[in-house]
XYZ file of C-alpha atoms in Angstrom:
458
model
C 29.221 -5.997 11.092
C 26.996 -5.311 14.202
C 26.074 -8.235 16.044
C 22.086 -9.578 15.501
C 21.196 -8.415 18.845
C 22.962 -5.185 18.117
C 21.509 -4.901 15.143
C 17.530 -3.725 16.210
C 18.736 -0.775 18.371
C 21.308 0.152 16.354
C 18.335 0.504 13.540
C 16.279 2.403 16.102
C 18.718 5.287 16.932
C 19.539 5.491 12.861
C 15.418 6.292 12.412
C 15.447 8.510 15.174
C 18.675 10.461 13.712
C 15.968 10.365 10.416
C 13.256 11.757 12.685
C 15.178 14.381 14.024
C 17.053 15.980 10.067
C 13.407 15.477 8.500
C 11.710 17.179 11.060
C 14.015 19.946 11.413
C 15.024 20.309 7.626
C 10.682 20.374 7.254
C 10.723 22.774 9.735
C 13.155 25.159 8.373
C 11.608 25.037 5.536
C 7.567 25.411 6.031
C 8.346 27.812 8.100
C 7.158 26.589 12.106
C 11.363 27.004 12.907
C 13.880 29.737 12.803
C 16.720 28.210 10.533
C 19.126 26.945 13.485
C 16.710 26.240 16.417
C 16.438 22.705 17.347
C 13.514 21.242 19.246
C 14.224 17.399 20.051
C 11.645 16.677 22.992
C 8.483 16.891 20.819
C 10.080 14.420 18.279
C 9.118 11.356 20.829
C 5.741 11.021 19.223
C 6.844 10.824 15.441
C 9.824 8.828 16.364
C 7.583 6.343 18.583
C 4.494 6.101 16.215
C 6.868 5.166 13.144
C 8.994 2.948 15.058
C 5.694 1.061 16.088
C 4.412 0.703 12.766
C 7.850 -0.198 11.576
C 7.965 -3.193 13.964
C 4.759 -4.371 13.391
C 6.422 -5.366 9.694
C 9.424 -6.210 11.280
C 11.735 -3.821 10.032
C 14.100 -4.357 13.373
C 14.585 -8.021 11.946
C 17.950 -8.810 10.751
C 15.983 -12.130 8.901
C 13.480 -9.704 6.595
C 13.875 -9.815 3.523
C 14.419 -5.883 3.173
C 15.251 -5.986 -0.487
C 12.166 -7.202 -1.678
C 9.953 -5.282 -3.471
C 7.076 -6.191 -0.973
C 9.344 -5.638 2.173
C 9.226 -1.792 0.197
C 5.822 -1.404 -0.279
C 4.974 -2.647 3.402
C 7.574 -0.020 4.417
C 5.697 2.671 2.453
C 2.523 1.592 4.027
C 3.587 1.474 7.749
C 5.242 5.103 7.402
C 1.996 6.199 5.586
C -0.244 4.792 8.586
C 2.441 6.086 11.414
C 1.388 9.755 9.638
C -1.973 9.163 9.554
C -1.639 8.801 13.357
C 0.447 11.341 13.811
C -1.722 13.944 12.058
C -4.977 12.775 14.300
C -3.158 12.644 18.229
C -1.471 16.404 16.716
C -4.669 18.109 15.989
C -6.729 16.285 18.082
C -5.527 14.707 21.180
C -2.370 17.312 21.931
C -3.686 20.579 23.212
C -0.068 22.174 24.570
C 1.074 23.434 21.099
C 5.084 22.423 19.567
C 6.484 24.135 16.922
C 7.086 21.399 15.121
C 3.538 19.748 15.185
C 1.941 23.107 14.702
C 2.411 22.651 10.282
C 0.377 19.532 8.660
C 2.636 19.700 5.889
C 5.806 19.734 7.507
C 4.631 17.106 9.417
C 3.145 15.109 5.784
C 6.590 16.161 4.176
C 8.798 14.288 7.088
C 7.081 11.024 7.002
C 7.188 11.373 3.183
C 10.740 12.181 3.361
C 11.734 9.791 6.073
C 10.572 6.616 3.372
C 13.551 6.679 1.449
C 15.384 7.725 4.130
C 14.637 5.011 6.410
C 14.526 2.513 3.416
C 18.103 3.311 2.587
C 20.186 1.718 5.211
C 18.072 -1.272 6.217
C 18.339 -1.961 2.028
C 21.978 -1.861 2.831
C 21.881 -3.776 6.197
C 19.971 -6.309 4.074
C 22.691 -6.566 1.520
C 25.180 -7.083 4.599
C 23.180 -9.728 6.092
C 23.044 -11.418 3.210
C 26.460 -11.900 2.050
C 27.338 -12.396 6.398
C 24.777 -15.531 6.258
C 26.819 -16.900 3.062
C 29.007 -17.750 5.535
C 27.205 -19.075 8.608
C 25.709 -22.080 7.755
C 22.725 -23.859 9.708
C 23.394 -27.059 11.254
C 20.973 -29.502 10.695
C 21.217 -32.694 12.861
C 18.354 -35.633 11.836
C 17.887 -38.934 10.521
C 18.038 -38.870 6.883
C 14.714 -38.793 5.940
C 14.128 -35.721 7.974
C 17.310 -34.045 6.074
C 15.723 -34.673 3.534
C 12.460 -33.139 4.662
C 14.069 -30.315 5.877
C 15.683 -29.277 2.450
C 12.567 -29.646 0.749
C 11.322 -27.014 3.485
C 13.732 -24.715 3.444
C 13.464 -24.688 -0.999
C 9.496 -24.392 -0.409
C 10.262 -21.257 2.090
C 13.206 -19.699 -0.116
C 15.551 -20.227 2.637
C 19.535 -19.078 0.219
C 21.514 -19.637 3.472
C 24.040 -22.777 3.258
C 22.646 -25.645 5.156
C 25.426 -28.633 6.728
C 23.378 -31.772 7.051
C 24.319 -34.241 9.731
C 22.472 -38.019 9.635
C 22.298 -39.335 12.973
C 21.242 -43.149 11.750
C 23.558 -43.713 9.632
C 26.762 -46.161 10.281
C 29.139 -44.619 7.663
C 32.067 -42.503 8.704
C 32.265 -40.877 5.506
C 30.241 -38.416 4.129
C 27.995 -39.472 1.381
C 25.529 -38.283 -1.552
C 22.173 -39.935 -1.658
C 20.146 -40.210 -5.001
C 18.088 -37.051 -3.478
C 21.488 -35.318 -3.611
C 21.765 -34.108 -0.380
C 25.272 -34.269 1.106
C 25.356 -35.177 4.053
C 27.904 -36.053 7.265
C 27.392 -38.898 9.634
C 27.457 -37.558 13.403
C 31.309 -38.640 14.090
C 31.795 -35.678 11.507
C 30.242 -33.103 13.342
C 32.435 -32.202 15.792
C 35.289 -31.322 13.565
C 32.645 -29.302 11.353
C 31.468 -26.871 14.288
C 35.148 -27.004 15.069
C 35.886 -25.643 11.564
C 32.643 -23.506 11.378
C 33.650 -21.528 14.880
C 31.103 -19.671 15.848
C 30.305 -18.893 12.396
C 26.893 -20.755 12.538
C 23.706 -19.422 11.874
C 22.017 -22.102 14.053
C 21.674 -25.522 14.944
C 18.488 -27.538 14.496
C 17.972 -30.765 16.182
C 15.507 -33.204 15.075
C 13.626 -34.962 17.723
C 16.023 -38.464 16.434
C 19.369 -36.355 17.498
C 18.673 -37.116 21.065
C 21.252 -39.629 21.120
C 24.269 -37.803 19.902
C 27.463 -38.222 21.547
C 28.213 -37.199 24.828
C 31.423 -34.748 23.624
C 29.589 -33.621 20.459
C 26.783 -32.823 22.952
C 29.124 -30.893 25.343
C 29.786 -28.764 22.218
C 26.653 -27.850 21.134
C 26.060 -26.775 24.617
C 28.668 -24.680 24.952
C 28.177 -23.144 21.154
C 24.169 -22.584 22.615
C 25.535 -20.389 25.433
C 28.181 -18.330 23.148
C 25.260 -17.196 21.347
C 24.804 -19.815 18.655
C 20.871 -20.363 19.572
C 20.243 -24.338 19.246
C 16.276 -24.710 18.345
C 14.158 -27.894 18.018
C 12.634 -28.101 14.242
C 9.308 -26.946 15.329
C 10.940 -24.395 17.196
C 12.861 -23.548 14.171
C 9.935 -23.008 11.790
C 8.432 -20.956 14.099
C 10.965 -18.526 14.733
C 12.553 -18.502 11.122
C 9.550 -18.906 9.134
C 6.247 -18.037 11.766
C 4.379 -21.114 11.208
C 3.920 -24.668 12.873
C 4.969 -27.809 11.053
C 1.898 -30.132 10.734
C 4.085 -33.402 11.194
C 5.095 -32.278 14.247
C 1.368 -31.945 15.759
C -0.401 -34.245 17.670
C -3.202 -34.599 19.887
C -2.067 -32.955 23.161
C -0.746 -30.223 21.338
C -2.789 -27.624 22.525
C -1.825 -28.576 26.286
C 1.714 -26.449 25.005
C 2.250 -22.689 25.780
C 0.697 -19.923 23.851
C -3.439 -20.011 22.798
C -4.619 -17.265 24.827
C -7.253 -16.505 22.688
C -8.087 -19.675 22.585
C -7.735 -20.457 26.438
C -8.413 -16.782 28.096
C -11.798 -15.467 28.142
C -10.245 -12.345 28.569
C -8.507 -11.919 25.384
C -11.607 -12.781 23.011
C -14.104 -10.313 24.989
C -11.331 -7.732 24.205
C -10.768 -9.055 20.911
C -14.977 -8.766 20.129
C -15.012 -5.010 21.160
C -12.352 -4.496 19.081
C -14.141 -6.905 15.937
C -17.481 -4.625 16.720
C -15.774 -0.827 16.754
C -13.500 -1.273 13.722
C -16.381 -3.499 11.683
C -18.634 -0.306 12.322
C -16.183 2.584 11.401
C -15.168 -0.203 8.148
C -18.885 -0.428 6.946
C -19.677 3.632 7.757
C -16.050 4.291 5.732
C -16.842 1.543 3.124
C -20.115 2.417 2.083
C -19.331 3.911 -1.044
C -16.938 1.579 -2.415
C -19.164 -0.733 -1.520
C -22.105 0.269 -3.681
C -19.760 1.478 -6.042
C -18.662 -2.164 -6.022
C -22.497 -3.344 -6.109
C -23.139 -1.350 -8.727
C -20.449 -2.724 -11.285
C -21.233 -6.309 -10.147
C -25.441 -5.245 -11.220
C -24.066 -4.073 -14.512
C -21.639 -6.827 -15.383
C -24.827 -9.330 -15.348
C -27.417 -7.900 -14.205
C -27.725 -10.621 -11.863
C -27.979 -10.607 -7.634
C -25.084 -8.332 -6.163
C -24.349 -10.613 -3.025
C -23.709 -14.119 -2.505
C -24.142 -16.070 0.653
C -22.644 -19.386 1.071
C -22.294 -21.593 4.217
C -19.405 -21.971 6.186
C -17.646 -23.401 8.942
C -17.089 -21.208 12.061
C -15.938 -21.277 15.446
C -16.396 -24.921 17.619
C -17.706 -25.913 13.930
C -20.905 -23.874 14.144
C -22.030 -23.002 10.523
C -23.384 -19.360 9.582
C -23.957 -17.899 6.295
C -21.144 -15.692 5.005
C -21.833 -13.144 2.840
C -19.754 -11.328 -0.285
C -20.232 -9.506 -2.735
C -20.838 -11.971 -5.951
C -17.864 -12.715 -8.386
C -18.879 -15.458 -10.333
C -21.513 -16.107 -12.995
C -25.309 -16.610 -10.912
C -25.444 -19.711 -13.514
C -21.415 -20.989 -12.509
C -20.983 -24.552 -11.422
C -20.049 -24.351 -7.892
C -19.182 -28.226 -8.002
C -15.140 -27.130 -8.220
C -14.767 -24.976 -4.677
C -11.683 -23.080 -5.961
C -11.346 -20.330 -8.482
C -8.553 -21.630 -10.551
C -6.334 -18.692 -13.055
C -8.415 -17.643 -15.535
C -11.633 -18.981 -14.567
C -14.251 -18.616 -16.617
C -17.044 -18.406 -13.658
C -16.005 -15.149 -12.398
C -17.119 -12.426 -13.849
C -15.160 -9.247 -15.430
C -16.208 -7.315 -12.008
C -15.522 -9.926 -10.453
C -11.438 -10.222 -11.176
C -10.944 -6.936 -9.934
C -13.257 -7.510 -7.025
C -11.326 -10.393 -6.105
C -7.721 -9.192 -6.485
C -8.359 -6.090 -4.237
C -10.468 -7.794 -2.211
C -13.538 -5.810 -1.885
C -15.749 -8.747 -2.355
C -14.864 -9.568 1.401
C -16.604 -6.402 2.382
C -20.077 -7.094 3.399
C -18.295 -9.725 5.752
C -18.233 -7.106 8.201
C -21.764 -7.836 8.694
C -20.941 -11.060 9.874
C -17.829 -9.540 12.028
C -21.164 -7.687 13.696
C -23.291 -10.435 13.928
C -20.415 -12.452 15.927
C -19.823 -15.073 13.452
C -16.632 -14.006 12.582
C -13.478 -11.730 13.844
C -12.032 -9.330 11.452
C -8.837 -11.278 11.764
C -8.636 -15.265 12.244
C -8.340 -18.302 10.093
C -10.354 -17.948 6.537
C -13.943 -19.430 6.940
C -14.052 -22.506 4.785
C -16.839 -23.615 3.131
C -18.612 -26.702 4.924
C -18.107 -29.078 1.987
C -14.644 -28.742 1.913
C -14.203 -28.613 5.783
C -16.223 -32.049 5.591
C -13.247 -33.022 3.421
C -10.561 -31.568 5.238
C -10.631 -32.822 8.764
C -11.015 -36.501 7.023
C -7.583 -35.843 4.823
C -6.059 -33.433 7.360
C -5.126 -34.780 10.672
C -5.896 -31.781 13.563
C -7.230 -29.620 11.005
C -10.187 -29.056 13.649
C -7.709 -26.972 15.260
C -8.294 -24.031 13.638
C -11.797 -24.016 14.794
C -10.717 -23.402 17.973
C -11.415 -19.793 17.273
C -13.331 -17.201 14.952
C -12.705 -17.120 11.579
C -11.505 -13.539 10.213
C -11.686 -11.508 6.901
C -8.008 -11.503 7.073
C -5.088 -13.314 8.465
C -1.929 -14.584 8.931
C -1.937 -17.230 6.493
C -3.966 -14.770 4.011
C -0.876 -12.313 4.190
C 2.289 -14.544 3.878
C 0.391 -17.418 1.568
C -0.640 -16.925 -1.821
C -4.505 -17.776 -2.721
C -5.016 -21.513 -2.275
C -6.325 -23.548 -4.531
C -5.897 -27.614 -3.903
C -5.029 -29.849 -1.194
C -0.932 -29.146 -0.606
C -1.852 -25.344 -0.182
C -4.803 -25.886 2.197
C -1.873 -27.783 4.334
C 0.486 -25.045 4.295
C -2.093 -22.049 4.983
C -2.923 -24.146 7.637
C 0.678 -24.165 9.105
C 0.404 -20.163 9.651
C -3.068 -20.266 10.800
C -2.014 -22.558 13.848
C 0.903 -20.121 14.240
C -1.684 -16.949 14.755
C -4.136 -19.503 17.175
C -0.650 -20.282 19.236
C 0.695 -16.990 19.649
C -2.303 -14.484 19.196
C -1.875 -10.982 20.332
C -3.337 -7.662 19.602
C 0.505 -6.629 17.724
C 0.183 -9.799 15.769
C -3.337 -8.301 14.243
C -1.869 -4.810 13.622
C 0.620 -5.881 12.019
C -1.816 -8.211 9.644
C -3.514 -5.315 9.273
C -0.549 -3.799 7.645
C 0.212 -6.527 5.533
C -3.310 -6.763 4.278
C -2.800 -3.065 2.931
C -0.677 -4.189 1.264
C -1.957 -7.172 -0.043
C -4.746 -5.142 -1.214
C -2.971 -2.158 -3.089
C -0.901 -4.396 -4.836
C -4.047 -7.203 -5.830
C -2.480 -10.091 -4.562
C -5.800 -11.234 -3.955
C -7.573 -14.270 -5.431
């Protein structure tokens, strides 16, 4: 099997081998080709507009999850948008005509073909990587509480990959089987386990209480680092791995680390608010008649008031109004903040509303009135901020920018719905205020699609 570094380009040229039989084959058959001419040059754009939206989902990462059923429909989506582009810059933008732009339908008919193409082999690759990582276990080097910790993590995050615990404060020379039942080696183990693992290791994660390991069994993971075993910290580790920050490991002069540049460059959020203000326009001008479409049915359920505005918390802690469209009963006790399964408050409009959700519409009108950025942490309601940043240590962090429709935590967490969820939305909303960019909100974008089409909604 390819090597992981391998493994992104060797993806690329496999799509653009996809790009160039769809293309063709299209061609040949709607008509814009002779049967045996080949025109490869013009293919840059298709090839470079799907490869964008493919990485935006990361579909050059050997760590997606590729079988999954969402990984699928994500795929679907990204090819879907990558035509959509492709159509507009064709008929619009390109004036020198190409054979093989000059038919909307072969052009439709590629993209459409190139879904299952492209799907295919990264299904397979998937199926690869997973049995390869069944035999390169990560190293995990920590006191034994934080073993502990970190299996709990990597259950919570549905990490399957073997993980070889090492406990650095422990006197034992044996290995041993707490009540927890966590097996795990005491550090005068470890160098005869990397010696037995090779460089079969997924990676090695250090605890911040593995600083003083022994000076040979240091020597070793230094030299497995620079063979291409990467070595990462644990916050390091959850943010590669699983693209969030661990809350235990923040602290007050966090922010003083790299990253934030929305939060530090002036730059970057004047960019970012021309951005919020053109797409919240073209959104409310596109919108409009699913949105009184959606009025309408929330008018008939009850005949009561079609939006509902509700305080919230927003950037530097300012509060503003937000506005929805209304999905509970006008008469529904508001004294429990979260909708729970079944709720009885929300309304029969309302559950649909709220698992596509269209309720979040008229929020544009906020996007436009600056209190909040299409994408950014989710705008709590002032109550349960008030709450928050007494139970949550540095939960004023995520104030440190606009809150957004959408996000990162909204896309790769579930609705939440009590205090342990707030904590771990929270973990990928610091991860989008640390490392911000404008191809970390396309490729939210993507994922809210998705999110939306399939009503995985609240």
């Amino acid at each position: 099997m390819a090597p992981p570094r391998l493994t992104p380009w060797l993806l690329l040229l496999a799509d653009f081998v996809c790009v160039v039989v769809a293309f063709h084959f299209m061609g040949w058959l709607r008509g814009p080709l002779a049967i045996g001419d080949f025109d490869i040059l013009p293919l840059f754009w298709p090839l470079a507009f799907m490869a964008l939206a493919i990485y935006l989902i990361d579909g050059y990462s050997p760590r997606t999850d590729m079988l999954s059923a969402d990984y699928t429909s994500q795929h679907a989506i990204a090819l879907t948008a990558a035509m959509g582009v492709m159509l507009l810059v064709t008929f619009v933008f390109i004036r020198e005509p190409f054979a093989l732009h000059s038919s909307r339908a072969a052009i439709a008919l590629s993209f459409i073909a190139l879904v299952p193409m492209t799907l295919s082999y990264r299904r397979w690759l998937a199926l690869r990587v997973a049995a390869e990582r069944q035999k390169r276990p990560i190293i995990f080097i920590g006191s034994e509480a934080s073993c502990v910790a970190f299996k709990d993590a990597c259950e919570k995050n549905r990490t399957t990959q073997p993980v070889t615990f090492v406990a650095t404060d422990t006197a034992r020379h044996e290995t041993m089987t707490p009540l927890v039942g966590i097996e795990m080696h005491p550090v005068s183990q470890l160098g005869p386990i990397l010696v037995r693992c090779g460089g079969q290791i997924e990676a090695v994660v250090l605890h911040e209480t593995s600083r003083d390991l022994p000076f040979a069994v240091s020597e070793k993971l230094l030299e497995l680092h620079f063979s291409g075993v990467r070595a990462y910290t644990l916050e390091l580790f959850h943010e590669v791995y699983w693209r969030k920050i661990p809350l235990d490991r923040l602290n007050q002069t966090w922010l003083f680390e790299e990253g934030f540049q929305i939060a530090r460059d002036p730059v970057f959020e004047r960019i970012k608010r021309l951005t919020d203000i053109g797409f919240a326009l073209t959104g409310l001008v596109l919108a409009l008649p699913v949105l009184l479409l959606c009025a309408g049915a929330v008018w008939l359920d009850d005949r009561g008031p079609v939006l509902f505005w509700q305080p919230r918390v927003g950037k530097h802690r300012v509060p503003f109004r937000v506005c929805k469209l209304r999905t509970m009963s006008p008469r529904a006790d508001t004294a429990v903040p979260y909708a729970q399964p079944g709720d009885a408050r929300v309304t029969r409009a309302g559950r649909l509303l709220r698992a596509m959700r269209l309720d979040e519409i008229p929020q544009l009108w906020n996007v436009l009135r600056g209190d909040m950025s299409l994408i950014g942490p989710r705008a709590e309601w002032v109550k349960l901020v008030e709450r928050y940043e007494k139970e949550i240590p540095c939960y004023h962090f995520r104030h440190l920018v606009k809150p957004g429709i959408t996000g990162w935590a909204q896309v790769n967490y579930p609705y939440g719905a009590n205090l342990d969820d707030t904590l771990r939305k929270l973990e990928y909303d610091l991860y989008y205020i640390r490392h911000f960019s404008f191809v970390l909100d396309a490729s939210i974008v993507l994922k809210t699609i998705h999110v939306m089409l399939f009503g995985k909604g609240r």
